[in-house]
PDB file of C-alpha atoms in Angstrom:
ATOM      1  CA  MET A   1       0.012   0.010  -0.053  1.00 31.00           C
ATOM      2  CA  TRP A   2       1.433   3.335  -0.987  1.00 33.00           C
ATOM      3  CA  THR A   3       1.659   6.283   1.463  1.00 37.00           C
ATOM      4  CA  GLY A   4       0.255   9.635   0.601  1.00 38.00           C
ATOM      5  CA  GLN A   5       3.736  11.039   0.030  1.00 38.00           C
ATOM      6  CA  GLN A   6       4.551   8.223  -2.439  1.00 39.00           C
ATOM      7  CA  VAL A   7       1.414   8.991  -4.346  1.00 39.00           C
ATOM      8  CA  VAL A   8       2.390  12.688  -4.430  1.00 38.00           C
ATOM      9  CA  GLU A   9       5.862  11.971  -5.714  1.00 42.00           C
ATOM     10  CA  ALA A  10       4.570   9.486  -8.436  1.00 43.00           C
ATOM     11  CA  ARG A  11       1.968  11.845  -9.681  1.00 44.00           C
ATOM     12  CA  GLY A  12       4.455  14.708  -9.647  1.00 42.00           C
ATOM     13  CA  ALA A  13       6.753  12.707 -11.919  1.00 44.00           C
ATOM     14  CA  GLU A  14       3.873  11.902 -14.297  1.00 43.00           C
ATOM     15  CA  ALA A  15       2.748  15.541 -14.424  1.00 40.00           C
ATOM     16  CA  GLY A  16       6.308  16.602 -15.270  1.00 41.00           C
ATOM     17  CA  ALA A  17       6.349  14.265 -18.249  1.00 42.00           C
ATOM     18  CA  VAL A  18       3.205  15.696 -19.828  1.00 48.00           C
ATOM     19  CA  ALA A  19       3.852  18.520 -22.367  1.00 66.00           C
ATOM     20  CA  SER A  20       1.085  21.024 -22.792  1.00 81.00           C
ATOM     21  CA  PRO A  21       0.711  24.581 -24.184  1.00 84.00           C
ATOM     22  CA  LEU A  22      -0.449  25.474 -20.664  1.00 88.00           C
ATOM     23  CA  SER A  23       2.821  24.316 -19.145  1.00 86.00           C
ATOM     24  CA  GLY A  24       4.478  27.736 -19.454  1.00 87.00           C
ATOM     25  CA  LEU A  25       1.778  29.269 -17.239  1.00 90.00           C
ATOM     26  CA  LEU A  26       2.154  26.689 -14.412  1.00 91.00           C
ATOM     27  CA  PRO A  27       4.935  26.473 -11.794  1.00 89.00           C
ATOM     28  CA  GLY A  28       7.287  23.672 -12.816  1.00 88.00           C
ATOM     29  CA  GLY A  29       5.426  23.248 -16.085  1.00 88.00           C
ATOM     30  CA  GLY A  30       2.496  21.272 -14.673  1.00 90.00           C
ATOM     31  CA  ILE A  31      -0.151  21.069 -11.973  1.00 93.00           C
ATOM     32  CA  ARG A  32       1.537  20.056  -8.776  1.00 92.00           C
ATOM     33  CA  PRO A  33      -0.178  17.314  -6.784  1.00 94.00           C
ATOM     34  CA  GLY A  34      -1.993  18.537  -3.639  1.00 95.00           C
ATOM     35  CA  THR A  35      -2.692  22.001  -5.073  1.00 95.00           C
ATOM     36  CA  ALA A  36      -5.748  23.990  -6.232  1.00 96.00           C
ATOM     37  CA  VAL A  37      -6.071  25.858  -9.544  1.00 97.00           C
ATOM     38  CA  GLY A  38      -8.751  28.301 -10.555  1.00 96.00           C
ATOM     39  CA  ALA A  39      -9.915  28.446 -14.219  1.00 96.00           C
ATOM     40  CA  GLY A  40     -11.304  32.005 -14.102  1.00 93.00           C
ATOM     41  CA  GLY A  41     -14.855  30.872 -15.064  1.00 94.00           C
ATOM     42  CA  ASP A  42     -13.809  29.534 -18.492  1.00 93.00           C
ATOM     43  CA  LEU A  43     -15.129  25.984 -19.163  1.00 94.00           C
ATOM     44  CA  PRO A  44     -12.697  25.164 -22.045  1.00 92.00           C
ATOM     45  CA  LEU A  45      -9.777  26.156 -19.797  1.00 94.00           C
ATOM     46  CA  LEU A  46     -11.162  24.024 -16.954  1.00 96.00           C
ATOM     47  CA  LEU A  47     -11.390  21.032 -19.287  1.00 94.00           C
ATOM     48  CA  ALA A  48      -7.872  21.662 -20.646  1.00 93.00           C
ATOM     49  CA  LEU A  49      -6.483  21.744 -17.090  1.00 95.00           C
ATOM     50  CA  ALA A  50      -8.425  18.574 -16.213  1.00 95.00           C
ATOM     51  CA  ALA A  51      -7.030  16.758 -19.270  1.00 92.00           C
ATOM     52  CA  LEU A  52      -3.520  17.795 -18.299  1.00 92.00           C
ATOM     53  CA  ALA A  53      -3.939  16.739 -14.681  1.00 93.00           C
ATOM     54  CA  ALA A  54      -5.687  13.423 -15.560  1.00 92.00           C
ATOM     55  CA  ALA A  55      -3.309  12.293 -18.256  1.00 86.00           C
ATOM     56  CA  GLU A  56      -2.641   8.580 -18.620  1.00 61.00           C
ATOM     57  CA  SER A  57      -6.363   7.835 -17.990  1.00 61.00           C
ATOM     58  CA  VAL A  58      -6.295   8.750 -14.366  1.00 82.00           C
ATOM     59  CA  ALA A  59      -9.633   8.974 -12.660  1.00 93.00           C
ATOM     60  CA  TRP A  60     -11.411  12.303 -12.354  1.00 97.00           C
ATOM     61  CA  ALA A  61     -14.633  13.703 -10.844  1.00 97.00           C
ATOM     62  CA  ALA A  62     -16.802  16.797 -11.491  1.00 97.00           C
ATOM     63  CA  VAL A  63     -18.798  18.371  -8.659  1.00 98.00           C
ATOM     64  CA  GLY A  64     -21.446  20.959  -9.399  1.00 97.00           C
ATOM     65  CA  VAL A  65     -20.535  21.477 -13.058  1.00 96.00           C
ATOM     66  CA  PRO A  66     -23.903  20.953 -14.809  1.00 94.00           C
ATOM     67  CA  GLU A  67     -22.644  22.625 -17.966  1.00 92.00           C
ATOM     68  CA  LEU A  68     -20.097  19.930 -18.463  1.00 93.00           C
ATOM     69  CA  GLY A  69     -20.978  17.869 -21.547  1.00 91.00           C
ATOM     70  CA  GLY A  70     -19.564  14.405 -22.359  1.00 92.00           C
ATOM     71  CA  LEU A  71     -18.621  15.335 -25.896  1.00 90.00           C
ATOM     72  CA  ALA A  72     -16.702  18.440 -24.795  1.00 89.00           C
ATOM     73  CA  ALA A  73     -14.936  16.492 -22.089  1.00 92.00           C
ATOM     74  CA  ALA A  74     -13.947  13.757 -24.486  1.00 91.00           C
ATOM     75  CA  GLN A  75     -12.757  16.214 -27.102  1.00 87.00           C
ATOM     76  CA  ALA A  76     -10.591  17.965 -24.476  1.00 88.00           C
ATOM     77  CA  GLY A  77      -8.886  14.682 -23.746  1.00 89.00           C
ATOM     78  CA  LEU A  78     -10.696  13.336 -20.659  1.00 93.00           C
ATOM     79  CA  ASP A  79     -11.453   9.583 -20.518  1.00 93.00           C
ATOM     80  CA  LEU A  80     -15.194   9.380 -19.858  1.00 93.00           C
ATOM     81  CA  ALA A  81     -14.783   5.791 -18.594  1.00 93.00           C
ATOM     82  CA  THR A  82     -12.845   7.045 -15.598  1.00 93.00           C
ATOM     83  CA  GLY A  83     -15.019   9.970 -14.794  1.00 95.00           C
ATOM     84  CA  LEU A  84     -17.548  10.512 -11.993  1.00 95.00           C
ATOM     85  CA  VAL A  85     -20.116  13.340 -12.039  1.00 95.00           C
ATOM     86  CA  VAL A  86     -21.984  14.773  -9.052  1.00 96.00           C
ATOM     87  CA  SER A  87     -24.338  17.317 -10.680  1.00 93.00           C
ATOM     88  CA  ASP A  88     -25.605  18.856  -7.381  1.00 94.00           C
ATOM     89  CA  PRO A  89     -23.713  18.179  -4.151  1.00 95.00           C
ATOM     90  CA  GLY A  90     -26.408  20.041  -2.155  1.00 93.00           C
ATOM     91  CA  PRO A  91     -25.687  21.635   1.203  1.00 93.00           C
ATOM     92  CA  ARG A  92     -23.023  19.067   2.059  1.00 94.00           C
ATOM     93  CA  ALA A  93     -20.641  20.075  -0.665  1.00 96.00           C
ATOM     94  CA  ALA A  94     -17.593  20.284   1.640  1.00 97.00           C
ATOM     95  CA  GLN A  95     -18.154  16.672   2.786  1.00 97.00           C
ATOM     96  CA  VAL A  96     -18.642  15.434  -0.804  1.00 97.00           C
ATOM     97  CA  LEU A  97     -15.381  17.109  -1.860  1.00 98.00           C
ATOM     98  CA  ALA A  98     -13.512  15.699   1.095  1.00 97.00           C
ATOM     99  CA  VAL A  99     -14.550  12.154   0.236  1.00 97.00           C
ATOM    100  CA  LEU A 100     -13.643  12.592  -3.417  1.00 97.00           C
ATOM    101  CA  LEU A 101     -10.300  14.305  -2.723  1.00 97.00           C
ATOM    102  CA  GLU A 102      -9.350  11.328  -0.575  1.00 96.00           C
ATOM    103  CA  SER A 103      -9.925   8.880  -3.373  1.00 94.00           C
ATOM    104  CA  VAL A 104      -9.943  10.665  -6.767  1.00 96.00           C
ATOM    105  CA  PRO A 105      -6.753  12.250  -8.152  1.00 96.00           C
ATOM    106  CA  VAL A 106      -8.465  15.094 -10.014  1.00 97.00           C
ATOM    107  CA  VAL A 107     -11.588  16.907  -8.870  1.00 97.00           C
ATOM    108  CA  LEU A 108     -13.402  19.616 -10.865  1.00 98.00           C
ATOM    109  CA  VAL A 109     -15.566  22.061  -8.850  1.00 98.00           C
ATOM    110  CA  GLY A 110     -18.278  24.300 -10.331  1.00 97.00           C
ATOM    111  CA  ALA A 111     -18.417  27.991  -9.751  1.00 94.00           C
ATOM    112  CA  SER A 112     -21.776  27.679  -7.943  1.00 93.00           C
ATOM    113  CA  VAL A 113     -20.339  25.382  -5.219  1.00 95.00           C
ATOM    114  CA  ARG A 114     -19.861  27.214  -1.995  1.00 92.00           C
ATOM    115  CA  VAL A 115     -17.555  26.002   0.741  1.00 94.00           C
ATOM    116  CA  PRO A 116     -17.011  27.777   4.134  1.00 93.00           C
ATOM    117  CA  GLU A 117     -13.507  29.066   4.687  1.00 92.00           C
ATOM    118  CA  ARG A 118     -12.909  26.622   7.589  1.00 94.00           C
ATOM    119  CA  ALA A 119     -13.874  23.777   5.327  1.00 96.00           C
ATOM    120  CA  VAL A 120     -11.493  25.069   2.612  1.00 95.00           C
ATOM    121  CA  ARG A 121      -8.626  24.713   5.059  1.00 95.00           C
ATOM    122  CA  ARG A 122      -9.636  21.193   5.859  1.00 96.00           C
ATOM    123  CA  LEU A 123      -9.841  20.351   2.172  1.00 97.00           C
ATOM    124  CA  ARG A 124      -6.415  21.772   1.647  1.00 96.00           C
ATOM    125  CA  ALA A 125      -5.084  19.435   4.284  1.00 97.00           C
ATOM    126  CA  VAL A 126      -6.833  16.479   2.615  1.00 97.00           C
ATOM    127  CA  MET A 127      -5.293  17.402  -0.700  1.00 97.00           C
ATOM    128  CA  ARG A 128      -1.759  17.660   0.752  1.00 96.00           C
ATOM    129  CA  ARG A 129      -2.215  14.250   2.288  1.00 96.00           C
ATOM    130  CA  SER A 130      -3.693  12.473  -0.749  1.00 95.00           C
ATOM    131  CA  GLY A 131      -1.957  14.360  -3.546  1.00 95.00           C
ATOM    132  CA  ALA A 132      -5.223  15.139  -5.234  1.00 96.00           C
ATOM    133  CA  VAL A 133      -5.647  18.219  -7.418  1.00 96.00           C
ATOM    134  CA  LEU A 134      -8.686  20.538  -7.177  1.00 97.00           C
ATOM    135  CA  LEU A 135      -9.602  22.504 -10.325  1.00 97.00           C
ATOM    136  CA  ALA A 136     -12.136  25.244  -9.670  1.00 97.00           C
ATOM    137  CA  ALA A 137     -14.223  26.650 -12.497  1.00 96.00           C
ATOM    138  CA  GLY A 138     -14.188  30.042 -10.838  1.00 92.00           C
ATOM    139  CA  ARG A 139     -12.169  31.538  -8.078  1.00 88.00           C
ATOM    140  CA  TRP A 140     -11.120  29.285  -5.184  1.00 93.00           C
ATOM    141  CA  PRO A 141     -10.086  30.660  -1.837  1.00 91.00           C
ATOM    142  CA  GLY A 142      -6.339  30.192  -1.425  1.00 87.00           C
ATOM    143  CA  ALA A 143      -5.816  28.733  -4.912  1.00 93.00           C
ATOM    144  CA  ASP A 144      -2.138  28.078  -5.566  1.00 94.00           C
ATOM    145  CA  VAL A 145      -2.562  29.173  -9.216  1.00 95.00           C
ATOM    146  CA  GLN A 146      -5.383  31.483 -10.473  1.00 95.00           C
ATOM    147  CA  LEU A 147      -5.860  31.789 -14.257  1.00 95.00           C
ATOM    148  CA  ARG A 148      -7.855  34.415 -16.151  1.00 94.00           C
ATOM    149  CA  VAL A 149      -9.049  34.287 -19.699  1.00 93.00           C
ATOM    150  CA  ALA A 150      -9.409  37.309 -22.034  1.00 90.00           C
ATOM    151  CA  PRO A 151     -11.036  36.332 -25.362  1.00 80.00           C
ATOM    152  CA  VAL A 152      -9.331  37.659 -28.495  1.00 78.00           C
ATOM    153  CA  GLY A 153     -11.726  36.273 -31.020  1.00 81.00           C
ATOM    154  CA  TRP A 154     -13.150  33.283 -32.897  1.00 72.00           C
ATOM    155  CA  THR A 155     -11.770  32.133 -36.201  1.00 73.00           C
ATOM    156  CA  GLY A 156     -13.868  30.646 -38.971  1.00 68.00           C
ATOM    157  CA  VAL A 157     -16.586  33.201 -39.537  1.00 65.00           C
ATOM    158  CA  GLY A 158     -15.581  35.525 -42.383  1.00 62.00           C
ATOM    159  CA  ARG A 159     -17.923  38.072 -43.921  1.00 62.00           C
ATOM    160  CA  GLY A 160     -21.079  36.840 -42.305  1.00 59.00           C
ATOM    161  CA  HIS A 161     -20.727  33.136 -43.146  1.00 60.00           C
ATOM    162  CA  GLY A 162     -18.706  30.126 -42.203  1.00 60.00           C
ATOM    163  CA  LEU A 163     -18.228  27.800 -39.187  1.00 68.00           C
ATOM    164  CA  LEU A 164     -16.555  28.684 -35.883  1.00 66.00           C
ATOM    165  CA  ARG A 165     -13.274  26.713 -35.998  1.00 70.00           C
ATOM    166  CA  GLY A 166     -11.198  27.955 -33.017  1.00 79.00           C
ATOM    167  CA  ARG A 167     -11.153  30.600 -30.230  1.00 84.00           C
ATOM    168  CA  ARG A 168      -8.047  32.701 -29.587  1.00 86.00           C
ATOM    169  CA  VAL A 169      -7.604  33.872 -25.967  1.00 89.00           C
ATOM    170  CA  THR A 170      -5.026  35.388 -23.757  1.00 91.00           C
ATOM    171  CA  VAL A 171      -4.514  33.418 -20.578  1.00 93.00           C
ATOM    172  CA  THR A 172      -2.912  35.106 -17.576  1.00 91.00           C
ATOM    173  CA  ALA A 173      -1.675  33.268 -14.527  1.00 92.00           C
ATOM    174  CA  GLY A 174      -0.929  34.416 -10.990  1.00 90.00           C
ATOM    175  CA  GLY A 175      -1.009  32.917  -7.531  1.00 86.00           C
ATOM    176  CA  ARG A 176       1.045  32.124  -4.521  1.00 83.00           C
ATOM    177  CA  GLY A 177       4.664  31.137  -3.991  1.00 80.00           C
ATOM    178  CA  ALA A 178       6.255  30.004  -7.291  1.00 74.00           C
ATOM    179  CA  ALA A 179       3.169  31.230  -9.197  1.00 75.00           C
ATOM    180  CA  ALA A 180       3.286  34.765  -7.730  1.00 77.00           C
ATOM    181  CA  ALA A 181       5.037  36.211 -10.830  1.00 81.00           C
ATOM    182  CA  PRO A 182       2.387  36.877 -13.466  1.00 85.00           C
ATOM    183  CA  ARG A 183       2.649  35.013 -16.742  1.00 88.00           C
ATOM    184  CA  SER A 184       0.536  35.219 -19.926  1.00 88.00           C
ATOM    185  CA  ALA A 185       0.241  33.348 -23.201  1.00 88.00           C
ATOM    186  CA  GLU A 186      -1.971  33.623 -26.309  1.00 89.00           C
ATOM    187  CA  LEU A 187      -3.551  30.288 -27.086  1.00 87.00           C
ATOM    188  CA  TRP A 188      -6.134  28.494 -29.118  1.00 84.00           C
ATOM    189  CA  LEU A 189      -8.796  27.430 -26.443  1.00 84.00           C
ATOM    190  CA  PRO A 190     -10.145  25.386 -28.104  1.00 78.00           C
ATOM    191  CA  GLY A 191      -8.366  25.031 -31.402  1.00 78.00           C
ATOM    192  CA  PRO A 192      -9.983  23.507 -34.582  1.00 75.00           C
ATOM    193  CA  ASP A 193      -9.187  20.087 -33.203  1.00 75.00           C
ATOM    194  CA  GLY A 194     -10.970  20.778 -29.964  1.00 71.00           C
ATOM    195  CA  LEU A 195      -7.694  20.910 -27.976  1.00 74.00           C
ATOM    196  CA  VAL A 196      -5.650  23.748 -26.529  1.00 78.00           C
ATOM    197  CA  GLY A 197      -2.803  24.977 -28.728  1.00 78.00           C
ATOM    198  CA  VAL A 198      -0.365  27.826 -29.324  1.00 78.00           C
ATOM    199  CA  THR A 199      -1.396  30.476 -31.762  1.00 71.00           C
ATOM    200  CA  ASP A 200       1.943  30.928 -33.591  1.00 54.00           C
ATOM    201  CA  VAL A 201       1.800  27.650 -35.435  1.00 37.00           C
ATOM    202  CA  THR A 202      -0.423  26.292 -38.202  1.00 35.00           C
ATOM    203  CA  ASP A 203      -3.066  24.019 -36.742  1.00 35.00           C
ATOM    204  CA  THR A 204      -4.434  20.840 -38.261  1.00 33.00           C
ATOM    205  CA  ALA A 205      -7.074  22.741 -40.230  1.00 37.00           C
ATOM    206  CA  GLY A 206      -4.458  25.120 -41.753  1.00 40.00           C
ATOM    207  CA  VAL A 207      -5.452  28.119 -39.566  1.00 39.00           C
ATOM    208  CA  THR A 208      -2.667  30.477 -38.604  1.00 38.00           C
ATOM    209  CA  GLU A 209      -2.427  33.466 -36.414  1.00 36.00           C
ATOM    210  CA  GLN A 210      -2.159  35.573 -39.579  1.00 36.00           C
ATOM    211  CA  GLY A 211      -5.711  34.592 -40.517  1.00 37.00           C
ATOM    212  CA  ALA A 212      -6.882  37.707 -38.777  1.00 34.00           C
ATOM    213  CA  ALA A 213      -9.304  38.505 -41.616  1.00 32.00           C
ATOM    214  CA  GLU A 214     -11.377  35.516 -40.572  1.00 35.00           C
ATOM    215  CA  THR A 215     -11.320  36.321 -36.873  1.00 34.00           C
ATOM    216  CA  VAL A 216     -14.346  37.835 -35.126  1.00 35.00           C
ATOM    217  CA  ARG A 217     -12.728  40.028 -32.462  1.00 38.00           C
ATOM    218  CA  GLY A 218     -14.045  40.100 -28.957  1.00 42.00           C
ATOM    219  CA  GLY A 219     -16.665  42.874 -28.673  1.00 39.00           C
ATOM    220  CA  ALA A 220     -17.051  43.136 -32.454  1.00 39.00           C
ATOM    221  CA  ARG A 221     -19.910  41.710 -34.504  1.00 37.00           C
ATOM    222  CA  ALA A 222     -19.770  40.530 -38.105  1.00 37.00           C
ATOM    223  CA  ASP A 223     -22.582  41.214 -40.496  1.00 39.00           C
ATOM    224  CA  LEU A 224     -24.603  38.058 -40.886  1.00 37.00           C
ATOM    225  CA  ARG A 225     -26.845  36.981 -43.763  1.00 39.00           C
ATOM    226  CA  VAL A 226     -29.351  34.175 -44.343  1.00 40.00           C
ATOM    227  CA  VAL A 227     -28.111  31.560 -46.764  1.00 37.00           C
ATOM    228  CA  GLY A 228     -29.751  28.531 -48.378  1.00 40.00           C
TER     229      GLY A 228
END
């Protein structure tokens, strides 16, 4: 039987071996076991973080994330066969999270889940002991890393027609300790393949960052017309 410290060390080694466009925003290039990360209210970012943390088909759970769809989770890289979903934890959310963090390596928490500050401290102790990772859809008190997403625009819709193919965003990271120095990166989130990617390379659909003429900028609206 492994001790909690052995689990932490093994998962830390696995996390270090996983390459991701998000790595440059995270201390040590990955999500450290026993820590909490906030996704800034952005579901695609939450899923990308979950896929990074749950690499190698590691089990994961989602608590209070009703907007989470199976197709989106699978496209992001999560193994649906190893997932557990608690749509509504009710008033005992802290107890539900404590049980899951003891036994599930990666736990997603919805923005509507409210946990008292005293319970947050207890959950932090559970995470340190088990090596589990908590990924919060919104802000999480005392999160080790807090990410924010600023949309740049969608690619694919030209002069009022076309299909949305990818979303360009600027992701900024801050936090405590090693994550205190702010970092930022411009990414596809998601890209045309449904995954997170860097914007300075040609993606699988042949879309490049220079395709600005096809990008609907955040805050701007393209003229639309009825076709067919």
